[in-house]
């Protein structure tokens, strides 16, 4: 399944997609037992708060295991695939960092960092230069 980009020219710099956050150095990182994405428990939110004794799967891999899909999910807010993704309110996927850095995107569950709503992202934002990477 191909996911249409909401704003194809809005690409966060690679340094942000290798999640850089403000978590303390001692924040606990966990790794998905399927795709090997590393996330901080506090940054990834509700999907990483209760770690099982057995394997732990990120939200995208958990979804793939339930539905039988093995395809790497694509962010609707940038052209990059994979990484620390969360479900969007329209049943697509977006990176947590995209949800945090794009002002109009919002988490419907901000405390749990879950369900990103892209509906208020202004399409004119695609014509702007990013103040971080200076790309259109």
PDB file of C-alpha atoms in Angstrom:
ATOM      1  CA  UNK A   1       0.000   0.000   0.000  1.00  0.00           C
ATOM      2  CA  UNK A   2       1.434   3.385  -0.986  1.00  0.00           C
ATOM      3  CA  UNK A   3       0.837   6.257   1.371  1.00  0.00           C
ATOM      4  CA  UNK A   4       0.291   9.699  -0.111  1.00  0.00           C
ATOM      5  CA  UNK A   5       2.442  12.375   1.483  1.00  0.00           C
ATOM      6  CA  UNK A   6       0.569  15.228   3.042  1.00  0.00           C
ATOM      7  CA  UNK A   7       3.474  17.562   2.330  1.00  0.00           C
ATOM      8  CA  UNK A   8       6.243  15.892   0.298  1.00  0.00           C
ATOM      9  CA  UNK A   9       8.691  18.797   0.492  1.00  0.00           C
ATOM     10  CA  UNK A  10       8.508  19.007   4.288  1.00  0.00           C
ATOM     11  CA  UNK A  11      11.439  16.760   5.135  1.00  0.00           C
ATOM     12  CA  UNK A  12      13.006  17.047   8.584  1.00  0.00           C
ATOM     13  CA  UNK A  13      16.803  16.825   8.549  1.00  0.00           C
ATOM     14  CA  UNK A  14      18.268  13.340   8.964  1.00  0.00           C
ATOM     15  CA  UNK A  15      19.664  14.326  12.366  1.00  0.00           C
ATOM     16  CA  UNK A  16      16.104  14.668  13.651  1.00  0.00           C
ATOM     17  CA  UNK A  17      14.946  11.377  12.191  1.00  0.00           C
ATOM     18  CA  UNK A  18      17.673   9.561  14.082  1.00  0.00           C
ATOM     19  CA  UNK A  19      15.622  10.590  17.065  1.00  0.00           C
ATOM     20  CA  UNK A  20      17.276  13.408  18.949  1.00  0.00           C
ATOM     21  CA  UNK A  21      15.283  14.474  21.894  1.00  0.00           C
ATOM     22  CA  UNK A  22      15.587  16.233  25.188  1.00  0.00           C
ATOM     23  CA  UNK A  23      15.456  13.056  27.242  1.00  0.00           C
ATOM     24  CA  UNK A  24      18.162  12.782  29.908  1.00  0.00           C
ATOM     25  CA  UNK A  25      21.225  10.715  29.009  1.00  0.00           C
ATOM     26  CA  UNK A  26      20.117   8.044  31.449  1.00  0.00           C
ATOM     27  CA  UNK A  27      16.682   7.659  29.793  1.00  0.00           C
ATOM     28  CA  UNK A  28      15.963   4.015  29.128  1.00  0.00           C
ATOM     29  CA  UNK A  29      16.049   3.006  25.465  1.00  0.00           C
ATOM     30  CA  UNK A  30      14.242  -0.032  24.181  1.00  0.00           C
ATOM     31  CA  UNK A  31      14.537  -1.790  20.837  1.00  0.00           C
ATOM     32  CA  UNK A  32      11.757  -3.260  18.729  1.00  0.00           C
ATOM     33  CA  UNK A  33      12.271  -7.011  18.413  1.00  0.00           C
ATOM     34  CA  UNK A  34      11.140  -6.874  14.782  1.00  0.00           C
ATOM     35  CA  UNK A  35      12.553  -3.733  13.088  1.00  0.00           C
ATOM     36  CA  UNK A  36      15.198  -2.878  15.728  1.00  0.00           C
ATOM     37  CA  UNK A  37      14.139   0.779  16.026  1.00  0.00           C
ATOM     38  CA  UNK A  38      15.443   2.257  19.289  1.00  0.00           C
ATOM     39  CA  UNK A  39      13.162   4.565  21.269  1.00  0.00           C
ATOM     40  CA  UNK A  40      13.231   6.155  24.703  1.00  0.00           C
ATOM     41  CA  UNK A  41      10.381   4.874  26.830  1.00  0.00           C
ATOM     42  CA  UNK A  42       9.407   8.399  27.880  1.00  0.00           C
ATOM     43  CA  UNK A  43       9.624   9.790  24.323  1.00  0.00           C
ATOM     44  CA  UNK A  44       7.698   6.991  22.583  1.00  0.00           C
ATOM     45  CA  UNK A  45       4.873   7.295  25.057  1.00  0.00           C
ATOM     46  CA  UNK A  46       2.149   4.810  25.845  1.00  0.00           C
ATOM     47  CA  UNK A  47       3.393   2.130  23.446  1.00  0.00           C
ATOM     48  CA  UNK A  48       6.619   1.777  25.436  1.00  0.00           C
ATOM     49  CA  UNK A  49       5.611   2.372  29.031  1.00  0.00           C
ATOM     50  CA  UNK A  50       4.820  -1.240  29.964  1.00  0.00           C
ATOM     51  CA  UNK A  51       7.489  -3.522  28.606  1.00  0.00           C
ATOM     52  CA  UNK A  52       6.527  -7.209  28.534  1.00  0.00           C
ATOM     53  CA  UNK A  53       8.849  -9.945  29.803  1.00  0.00           C
ATOM     54  CA  UNK A  54       9.005 -11.303  26.254  1.00  0.00           C
ATOM     55  CA  UNK A  55       9.500  -9.452  22.960  1.00  0.00           C
ATOM     56  CA  UNK A  56       8.482  -5.784  22.584  1.00  0.00           C
ATOM     57  CA  UNK A  57       7.250  -4.422  19.238  1.00  0.00           C
ATOM     58  CA  UNK A  58       6.891  -0.792  18.181  1.00  0.00           C
ATOM     59  CA  UNK A  59       3.412   0.371  17.133  1.00  0.00           C
ATOM     60  CA  UNK A  60       4.074  -0.119  13.401  1.00  0.00           C
ATOM     61  CA  UNK A  61       5.410  -3.661  13.874  1.00  0.00           C
ATOM     62  CA  UNK A  62       2.598  -4.532  16.296  1.00  0.00           C
ATOM     63  CA  UNK A  63       0.121  -3.428  13.631  1.00  0.00           C
ATOM     64  CA  UNK A  64       1.963  -5.458  10.965  1.00  0.00           C
ATOM     65  CA  UNK A  65       1.932  -8.558  13.160  1.00  0.00           C
ATOM     66  CA  UNK A  66      -1.826  -8.207  13.792  1.00  0.00           C
ATOM     67  CA  UNK A  67      -2.670  -7.661  10.127  1.00  0.00           C
ATOM     68  CA  UNK A  68      -0.077  -9.970   8.561  1.00  0.00           C
ATOM     69  CA  UNK A  69       1.672  -7.085   6.800  1.00  0.00           C
ATOM     70  CA  UNK A  70       5.444  -6.865   6.737  1.00  0.00           C
ATOM     71  CA  UNK A  71       5.781  -3.665   4.735  1.00  0.00           C
ATOM     72  CA  UNK A  72       7.802  -0.800   6.194  1.00  0.00           C
ATOM     73  CA  UNK A  73       5.398   2.035   7.017  1.00  0.00           C
ATOM     74  CA  UNK A  74       5.787   5.513   5.531  1.00  0.00           C
ATOM     75  CA  UNK A  75       5.344   8.851   7.295  1.00  0.00           C
ATOM     76  CA  UNK A  76       2.611  11.060   5.783  1.00  0.00           C
ATOM     77  CA  UNK A  77       4.418  14.232   6.890  1.00  0.00           C
ATOM     78  CA  UNK A  78       7.775  13.452   5.242  1.00  0.00           C
ATOM     79  CA  UNK A  79       9.052  11.028   2.588  1.00  0.00           C
ATOM     80  CA  UNK A  80      11.020   8.807   4.986  1.00  0.00           C
ATOM     81  CA  UNK A  81       9.997   5.241   5.815  1.00  0.00           C
ATOM     82  CA  UNK A  82      10.499   3.395   9.070  1.00  0.00           C
ATOM     83  CA  UNK A  83      11.635   4.896  12.360  1.00  0.00           C
ATOM     84  CA  UNK A  84       9.644   5.769  15.471  1.00  0.00           C
ATOM     85  CA  UNK A  85       6.139   5.951  14.010  1.00  0.00           C
ATOM     86  CA  UNK A  86       2.731   6.489  15.559  1.00  0.00           C
ATOM     87  CA  UNK A  87      -0.733   6.003  14.074  1.00  0.00           C
ATOM     88  CA  UNK A  88      -2.509   9.037  12.669  1.00  0.00           C
ATOM     89  CA  UNK A  89      -6.172   9.820  13.202  1.00  0.00           C
ATOM     90  CA  UNK A  90      -6.880   8.750   9.598  1.00  0.00           C
ATOM     91  CA  UNK A  91      -5.208   5.336  10.086  1.00  0.00           C
ATOM     92  CA  UNK A  92      -1.927   6.189   8.390  1.00  0.00           C
ATOM     93  CA  UNK A  93       1.500   6.753  10.054  1.00  0.00           C
ATOM     94  CA  UNK A  94       3.708   9.692  11.071  1.00  0.00           C
ATOM     95  CA  UNK A  95       7.045   9.988  12.847  1.00  0.00           C
ATOM     96  CA  UNK A  96       6.904  11.233  16.401  1.00  0.00           C
ATOM     97  CA  UNK A  97       9.503  13.906  15.530  1.00  0.00           C
ATOM     98  CA  UNK A  98       7.367  15.091  12.587  1.00  0.00           C
ATOM     99  CA  UNK A  99       4.370  15.354  14.918  1.00  0.00           C
ATOM    100  CA  UNK A 100       6.461  17.373  17.362  1.00  0.00           C
ATOM    101  CA  UNK A 101       8.234  19.677  14.884  1.00  0.00           C
ATOM    102  CA  UNK A 102       5.291  20.549  12.621  1.00  0.00           C
ATOM    103  CA  UNK A 103       3.293  23.089  14.647  1.00  0.00           C
ATOM    104  CA  UNK A 104      -0.146  22.292  13.211  1.00  0.00           C
ATOM    105  CA  UNK A 105       0.180  18.537  13.763  1.00  0.00           C
ATOM    106  CA  UNK A 106      -1.115  17.482  17.142  1.00  0.00           C
ATOM    107  CA  UNK A 107      -1.245  14.423  19.334  1.00  0.00           C
ATOM    108  CA  UNK A 108      -4.812  13.519  20.285  1.00  0.00           C
ATOM    109  CA  UNK A 109      -3.296  11.893  23.388  1.00  0.00           C
ATOM    110  CA  UNK A 110      -0.391  14.269  24.146  1.00  0.00           C
ATOM    111  CA  UNK A 111       0.593  12.593  27.412  1.00  0.00           C
ATOM    112  CA  UNK A 112       0.710   9.154  25.787  1.00  0.00           C
ATOM    113  CA  UNK A 113       2.165  10.585  22.534  1.00  0.00           C
ATOM    114  CA  UNK A 114      -0.417   8.667  20.592  1.00  0.00           C
ATOM    115  CA  UNK A 115      -2.634   9.290  17.546  1.00  0.00           C
ATOM    116  CA  UNK A 116      -1.215  12.161  15.508  1.00  0.00           C
ATOM    117  CA  UNK A 117      -3.822  14.369  13.827  1.00  0.00           C
ATOM    118  CA  UNK A 118      -2.499  15.871  10.565  1.00  0.00           C
ATOM    119  CA  UNK A 119      -5.753  17.580   9.553  1.00  0.00           C
ATOM    120  CA  UNK A 120      -4.801  21.058  10.717  1.00  0.00           C
ATOM    121  CA  UNK A 121      -1.468  21.137   8.817  1.00  0.00           C
ATOM    122  CA  UNK A 122      -1.772  24.017   6.371  1.00  0.00           C
ATOM    123  CA  UNK A 123      -0.894  22.970   2.814  1.00  0.00           C
ATOM    124  CA  UNK A 124       0.869  26.344   2.329  1.00  0.00           C
ATOM    125  CA  UNK A 125       3.491  25.059   4.784  1.00  0.00           C
ATOM    126  CA  UNK A 126       4.858  22.987   1.877  1.00  0.00           C
ATOM    127  CA  UNK A 127       5.974  26.213   0.179  1.00  0.00           C
ATOM    128  CA  UNK A 128       7.947  27.454   3.195  1.00  0.00           C
ATOM    129  CA  UNK A 129      11.627  26.953   3.893  1.00  0.00           C
ATOM    130  CA  UNK A 130      12.294  24.834   6.939  1.00  0.00           C
ATOM    131  CA  UNK A 131      13.959  26.943   9.624  1.00  0.00           C
ATOM    132  CA  UNK A 132      16.059  23.920  10.645  1.00  0.00           C
ATOM    133  CA  UNK A 133      17.327  22.390   7.393  1.00  0.00           C
ATOM    134  CA  UNK A 134      16.645  25.375   5.069  1.00  0.00           C
ATOM    135  CA  UNK A 135      14.963  23.064   2.527  1.00  0.00           C
ATOM    136  CA  UNK A 136      11.577  23.804   0.895  1.00  0.00           C
TER     137      UNK A 136
END
